[in-house]
PDB file of C-alpha atoms in Angstrom:
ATOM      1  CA  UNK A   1       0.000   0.000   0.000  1.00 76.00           C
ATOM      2  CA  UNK A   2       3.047   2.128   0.194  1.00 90.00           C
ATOM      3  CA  UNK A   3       3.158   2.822  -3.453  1.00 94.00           C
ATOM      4  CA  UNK A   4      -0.952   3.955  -3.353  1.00 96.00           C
ATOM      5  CA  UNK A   5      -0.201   6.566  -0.501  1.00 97.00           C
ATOM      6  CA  UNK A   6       3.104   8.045  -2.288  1.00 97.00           C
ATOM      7  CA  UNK A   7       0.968   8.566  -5.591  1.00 97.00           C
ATOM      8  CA  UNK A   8      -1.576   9.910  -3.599  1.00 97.00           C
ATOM      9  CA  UNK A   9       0.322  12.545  -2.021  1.00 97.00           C
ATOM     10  CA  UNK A  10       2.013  12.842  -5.755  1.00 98.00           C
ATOM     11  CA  UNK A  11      -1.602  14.189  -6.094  1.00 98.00           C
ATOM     12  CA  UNK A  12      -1.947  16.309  -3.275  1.00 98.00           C
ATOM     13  CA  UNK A  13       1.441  18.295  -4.000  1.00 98.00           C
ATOM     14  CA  UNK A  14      -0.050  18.682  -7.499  1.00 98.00           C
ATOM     15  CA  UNK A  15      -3.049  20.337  -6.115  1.00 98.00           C
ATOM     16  CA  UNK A  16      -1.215  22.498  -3.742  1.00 98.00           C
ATOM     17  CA  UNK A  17       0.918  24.190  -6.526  1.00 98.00           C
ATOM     18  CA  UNK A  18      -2.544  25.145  -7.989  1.00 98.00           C
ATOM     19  CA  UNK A  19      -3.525  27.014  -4.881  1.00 97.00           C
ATOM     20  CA  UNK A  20      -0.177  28.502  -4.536  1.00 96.00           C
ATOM     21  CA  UNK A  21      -0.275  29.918  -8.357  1.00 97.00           C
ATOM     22  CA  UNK A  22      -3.623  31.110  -9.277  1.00 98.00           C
ATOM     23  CA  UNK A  23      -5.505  33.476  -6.799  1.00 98.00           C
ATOM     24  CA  UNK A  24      -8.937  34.017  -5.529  1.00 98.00           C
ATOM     25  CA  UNK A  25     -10.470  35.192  -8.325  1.00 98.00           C
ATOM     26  CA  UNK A  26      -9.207  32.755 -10.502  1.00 98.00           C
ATOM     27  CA  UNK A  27      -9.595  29.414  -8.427  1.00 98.00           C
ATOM     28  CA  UNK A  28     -12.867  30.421  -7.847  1.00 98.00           C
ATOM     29  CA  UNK A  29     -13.709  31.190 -11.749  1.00 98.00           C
ATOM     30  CA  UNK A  30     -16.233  29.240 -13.629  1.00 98.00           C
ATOM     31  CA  UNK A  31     -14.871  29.321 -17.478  1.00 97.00           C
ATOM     32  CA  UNK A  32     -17.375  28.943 -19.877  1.00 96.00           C
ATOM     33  CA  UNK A  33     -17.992  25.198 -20.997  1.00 95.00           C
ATOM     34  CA  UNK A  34     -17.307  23.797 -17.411  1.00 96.00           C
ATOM     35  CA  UNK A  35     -19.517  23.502 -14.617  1.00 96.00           C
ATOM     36  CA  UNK A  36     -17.116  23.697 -11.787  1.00 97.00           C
ATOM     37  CA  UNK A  37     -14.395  25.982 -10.855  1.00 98.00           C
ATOM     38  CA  UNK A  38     -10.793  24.779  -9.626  1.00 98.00           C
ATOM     39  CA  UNK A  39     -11.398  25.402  -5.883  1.00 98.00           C
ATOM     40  CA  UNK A  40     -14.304  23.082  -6.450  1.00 98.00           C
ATOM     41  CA  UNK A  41     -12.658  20.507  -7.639  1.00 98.00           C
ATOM     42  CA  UNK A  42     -10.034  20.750  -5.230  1.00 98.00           C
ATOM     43  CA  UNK A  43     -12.073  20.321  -2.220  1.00 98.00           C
ATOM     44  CA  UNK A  44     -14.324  17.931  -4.133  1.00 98.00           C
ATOM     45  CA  UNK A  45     -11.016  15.201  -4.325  1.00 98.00           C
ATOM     46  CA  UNK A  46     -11.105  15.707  -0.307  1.00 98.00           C
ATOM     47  CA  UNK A  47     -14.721  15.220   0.557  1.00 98.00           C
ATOM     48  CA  UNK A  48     -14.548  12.553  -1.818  1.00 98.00           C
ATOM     49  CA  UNK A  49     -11.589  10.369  -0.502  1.00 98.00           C
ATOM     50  CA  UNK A  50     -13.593  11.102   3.101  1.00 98.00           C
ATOM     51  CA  UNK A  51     -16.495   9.214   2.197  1.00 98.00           C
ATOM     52  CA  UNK A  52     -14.798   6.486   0.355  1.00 98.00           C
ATOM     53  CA  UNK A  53     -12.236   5.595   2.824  1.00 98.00           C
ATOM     54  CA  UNK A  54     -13.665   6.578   6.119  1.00 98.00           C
ATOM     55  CA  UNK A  55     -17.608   6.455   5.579  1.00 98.00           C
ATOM     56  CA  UNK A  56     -17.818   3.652   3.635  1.00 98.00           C
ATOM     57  CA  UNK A  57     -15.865   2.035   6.617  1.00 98.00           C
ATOM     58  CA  UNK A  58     -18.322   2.780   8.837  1.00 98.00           C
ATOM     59  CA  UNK A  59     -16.221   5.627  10.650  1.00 98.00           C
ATOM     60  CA  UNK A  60     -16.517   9.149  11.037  1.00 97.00           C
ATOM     61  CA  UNK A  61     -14.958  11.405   8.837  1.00 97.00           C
ATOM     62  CA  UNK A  62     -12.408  13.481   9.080  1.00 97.00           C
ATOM     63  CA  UNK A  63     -14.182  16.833   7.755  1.00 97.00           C
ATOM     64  CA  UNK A  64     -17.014  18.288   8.628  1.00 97.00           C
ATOM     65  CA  UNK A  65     -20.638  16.633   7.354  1.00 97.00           C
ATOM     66  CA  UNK A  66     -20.675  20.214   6.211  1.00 97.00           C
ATOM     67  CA  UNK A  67     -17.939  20.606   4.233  1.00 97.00           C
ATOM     68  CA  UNK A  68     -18.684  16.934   2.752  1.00 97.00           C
ATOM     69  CA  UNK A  69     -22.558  18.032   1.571  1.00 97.00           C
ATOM     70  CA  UNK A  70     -20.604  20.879   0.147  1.00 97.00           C
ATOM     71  CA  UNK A  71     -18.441  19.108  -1.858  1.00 98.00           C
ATOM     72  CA  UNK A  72     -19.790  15.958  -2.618  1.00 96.00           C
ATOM     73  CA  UNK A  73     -20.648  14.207  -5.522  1.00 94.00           C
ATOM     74  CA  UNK A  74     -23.608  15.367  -7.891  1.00 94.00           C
ATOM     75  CA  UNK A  75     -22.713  19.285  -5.852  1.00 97.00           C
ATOM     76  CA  UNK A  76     -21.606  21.913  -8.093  1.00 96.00           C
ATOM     77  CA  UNK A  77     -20.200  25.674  -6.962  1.00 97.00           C
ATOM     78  CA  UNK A  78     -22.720  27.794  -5.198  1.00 92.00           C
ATOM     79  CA  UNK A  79     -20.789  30.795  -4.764  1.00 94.00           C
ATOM     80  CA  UNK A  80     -17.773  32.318  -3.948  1.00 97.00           C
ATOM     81  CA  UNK A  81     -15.173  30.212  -2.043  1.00 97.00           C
ATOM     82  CA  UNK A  82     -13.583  32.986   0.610  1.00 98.00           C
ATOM     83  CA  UNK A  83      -9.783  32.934   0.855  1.00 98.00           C
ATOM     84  CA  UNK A  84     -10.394  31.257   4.515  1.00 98.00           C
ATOM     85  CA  UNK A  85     -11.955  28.499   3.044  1.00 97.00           C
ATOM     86  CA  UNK A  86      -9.352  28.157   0.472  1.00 98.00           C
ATOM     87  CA  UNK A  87      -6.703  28.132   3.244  1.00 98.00           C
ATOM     88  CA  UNK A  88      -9.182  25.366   5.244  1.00 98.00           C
ATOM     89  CA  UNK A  89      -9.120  23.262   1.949  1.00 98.00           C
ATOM     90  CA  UNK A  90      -5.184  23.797   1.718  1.00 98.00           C
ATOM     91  CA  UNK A  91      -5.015  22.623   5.163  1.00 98.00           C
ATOM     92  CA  UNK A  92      -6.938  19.237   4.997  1.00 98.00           C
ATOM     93  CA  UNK A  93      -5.257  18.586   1.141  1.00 98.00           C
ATOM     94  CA  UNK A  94      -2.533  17.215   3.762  1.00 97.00           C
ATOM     95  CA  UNK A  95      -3.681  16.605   6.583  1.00 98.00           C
ATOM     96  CA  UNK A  96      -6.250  14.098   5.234  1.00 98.00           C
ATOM     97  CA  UNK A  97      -3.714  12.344   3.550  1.00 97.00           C
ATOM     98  CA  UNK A  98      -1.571  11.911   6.330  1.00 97.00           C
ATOM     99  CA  UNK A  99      -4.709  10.919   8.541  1.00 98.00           C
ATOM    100  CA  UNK A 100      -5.491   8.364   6.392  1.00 98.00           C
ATOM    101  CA  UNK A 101      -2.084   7.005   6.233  1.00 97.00           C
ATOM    102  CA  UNK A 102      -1.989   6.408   9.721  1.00 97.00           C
ATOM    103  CA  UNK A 103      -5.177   5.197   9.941  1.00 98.00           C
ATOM    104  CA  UNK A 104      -4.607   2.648   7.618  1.00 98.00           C
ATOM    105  CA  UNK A 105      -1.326   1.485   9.755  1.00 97.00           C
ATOM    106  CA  UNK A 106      -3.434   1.406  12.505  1.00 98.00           C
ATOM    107  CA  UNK A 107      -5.851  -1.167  11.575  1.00 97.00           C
ATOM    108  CA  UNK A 108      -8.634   1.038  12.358  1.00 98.00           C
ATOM    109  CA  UNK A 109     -10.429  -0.163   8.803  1.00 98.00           C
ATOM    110  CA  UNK A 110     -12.014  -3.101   9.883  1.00 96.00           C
ATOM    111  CA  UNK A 111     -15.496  -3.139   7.750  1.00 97.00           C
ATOM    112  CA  UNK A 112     -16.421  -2.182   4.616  1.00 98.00           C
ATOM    113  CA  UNK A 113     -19.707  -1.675   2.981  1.00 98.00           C
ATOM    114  CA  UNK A 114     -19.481  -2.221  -0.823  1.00 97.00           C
ATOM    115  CA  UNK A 115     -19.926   0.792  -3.038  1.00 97.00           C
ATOM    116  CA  UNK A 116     -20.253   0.733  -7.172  1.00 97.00           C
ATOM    117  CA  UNK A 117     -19.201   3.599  -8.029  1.00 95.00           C
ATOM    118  CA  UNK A 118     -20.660   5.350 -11.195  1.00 91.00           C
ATOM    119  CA  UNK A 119     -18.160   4.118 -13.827  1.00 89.00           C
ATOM    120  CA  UNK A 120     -19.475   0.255 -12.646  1.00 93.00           C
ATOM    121  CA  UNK A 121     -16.642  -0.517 -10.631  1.00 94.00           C
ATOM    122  CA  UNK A 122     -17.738  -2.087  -6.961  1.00 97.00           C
ATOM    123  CA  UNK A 123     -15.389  -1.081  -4.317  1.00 98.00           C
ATOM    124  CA  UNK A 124     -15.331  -3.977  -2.263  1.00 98.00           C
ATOM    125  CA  UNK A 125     -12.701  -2.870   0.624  1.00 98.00           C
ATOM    126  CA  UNK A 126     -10.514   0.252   1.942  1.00 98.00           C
ATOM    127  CA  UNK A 127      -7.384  -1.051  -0.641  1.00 97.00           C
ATOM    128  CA  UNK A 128     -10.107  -0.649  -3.107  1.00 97.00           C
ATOM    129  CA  UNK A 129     -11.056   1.975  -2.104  1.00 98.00           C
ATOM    130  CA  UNK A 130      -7.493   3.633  -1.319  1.00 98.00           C
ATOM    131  CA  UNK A 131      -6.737   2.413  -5.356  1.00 97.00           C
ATOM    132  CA  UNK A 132     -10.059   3.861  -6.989  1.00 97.00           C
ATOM    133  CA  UNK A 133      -9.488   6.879  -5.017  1.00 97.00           C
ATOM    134  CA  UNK A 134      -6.377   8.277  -6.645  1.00 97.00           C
ATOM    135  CA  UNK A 135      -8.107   7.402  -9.955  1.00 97.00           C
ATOM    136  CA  UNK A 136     -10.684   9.671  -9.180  1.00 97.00           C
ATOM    137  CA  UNK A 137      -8.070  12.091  -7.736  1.00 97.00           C
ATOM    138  CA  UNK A 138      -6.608  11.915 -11.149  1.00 97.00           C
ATOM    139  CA  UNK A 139      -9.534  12.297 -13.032  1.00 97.00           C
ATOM    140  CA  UNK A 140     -10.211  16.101 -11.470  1.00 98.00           C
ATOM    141  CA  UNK A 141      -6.547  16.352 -11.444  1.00 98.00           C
ATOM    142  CA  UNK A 142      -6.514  16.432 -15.407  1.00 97.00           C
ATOM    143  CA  UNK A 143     -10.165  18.583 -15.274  1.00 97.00           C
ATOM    144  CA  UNK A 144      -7.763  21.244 -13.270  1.00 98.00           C
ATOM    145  CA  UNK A 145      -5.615  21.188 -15.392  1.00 97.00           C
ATOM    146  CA  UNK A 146      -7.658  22.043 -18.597  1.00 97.00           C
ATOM    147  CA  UNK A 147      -9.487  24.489 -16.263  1.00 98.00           C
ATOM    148  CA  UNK A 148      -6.566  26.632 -15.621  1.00 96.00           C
ATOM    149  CA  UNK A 149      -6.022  27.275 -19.105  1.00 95.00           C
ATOM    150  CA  UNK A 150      -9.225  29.183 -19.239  1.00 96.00           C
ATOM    151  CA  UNK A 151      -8.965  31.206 -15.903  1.00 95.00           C
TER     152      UNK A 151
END
């Protein structure tokens, strides 16, 4: 599992640069043809890897249920993301990951409820779901990345 947590934090460094170069305005920019901005996307890979490792498990997350409803799946931008929430979302970009890491060398991930997620795949455990999750991570990563051309 070594390997799954170094590409995720490959990830997570990724997404940090794009908070450190673009600003407010532009992170929080909705270019025309998208639905989402980058901040969205962002915090969407966190709330995201929060219910697929931790809730999924059966355990309480490590973010608010707020910031998750925010966030989640099928949720799109409903206004302006303030620089302290941008600073928040920097924040748990590493601290979730390094949660989770310890977590996971903890034992603490005993059950698993099985999940299909909406390409088909059924995510039948936490290494499932630690694997599927930088997929996903990667997915938005590459939607950031055609995003910041426009903004």
């Amino acid at each position: 599992m070594k390997s799954v947590f170094e590409v995720q934090k490959t990830i997570r460094e990724i997404l940090l640069k794009i908070l450190d170069n673009h600003s407010l305005e532009q992170l929080n920019k909705i270019p025309e043809g998208f639905s989402n901005n980058l901040i969205w996307n962002i915090a969407h890979c966190v709330s995201s890897q929060q219910v697929l490792i931790y809730k999924l498990s059966g355990l309480t997350s490590k973010v608010s249920e707020e910031f998750i409803n925010k966030y989640r799946k099928g949720t799109k931008p409903e206004g302006f993301v303030s620089q302290d929430e941008v600073d928040e979302i920097r924040k748990l970009l590493s601290t979730t990951l390094e949660q989770v890491q310890q977590d996971f060398a903890a034992g603490i991930f005993q059950n698993y409820t099985e999940y299909t997620t909406s390409m088909g795949y059924v995510l039948k455990n936490v290494e499932g779901a630690l694997e599927f999750n930088n997929y996903h991570e990667g997915i938005h990563t590459g939607i950031i990345m055609s995003i910041r051309k426009f903004v």
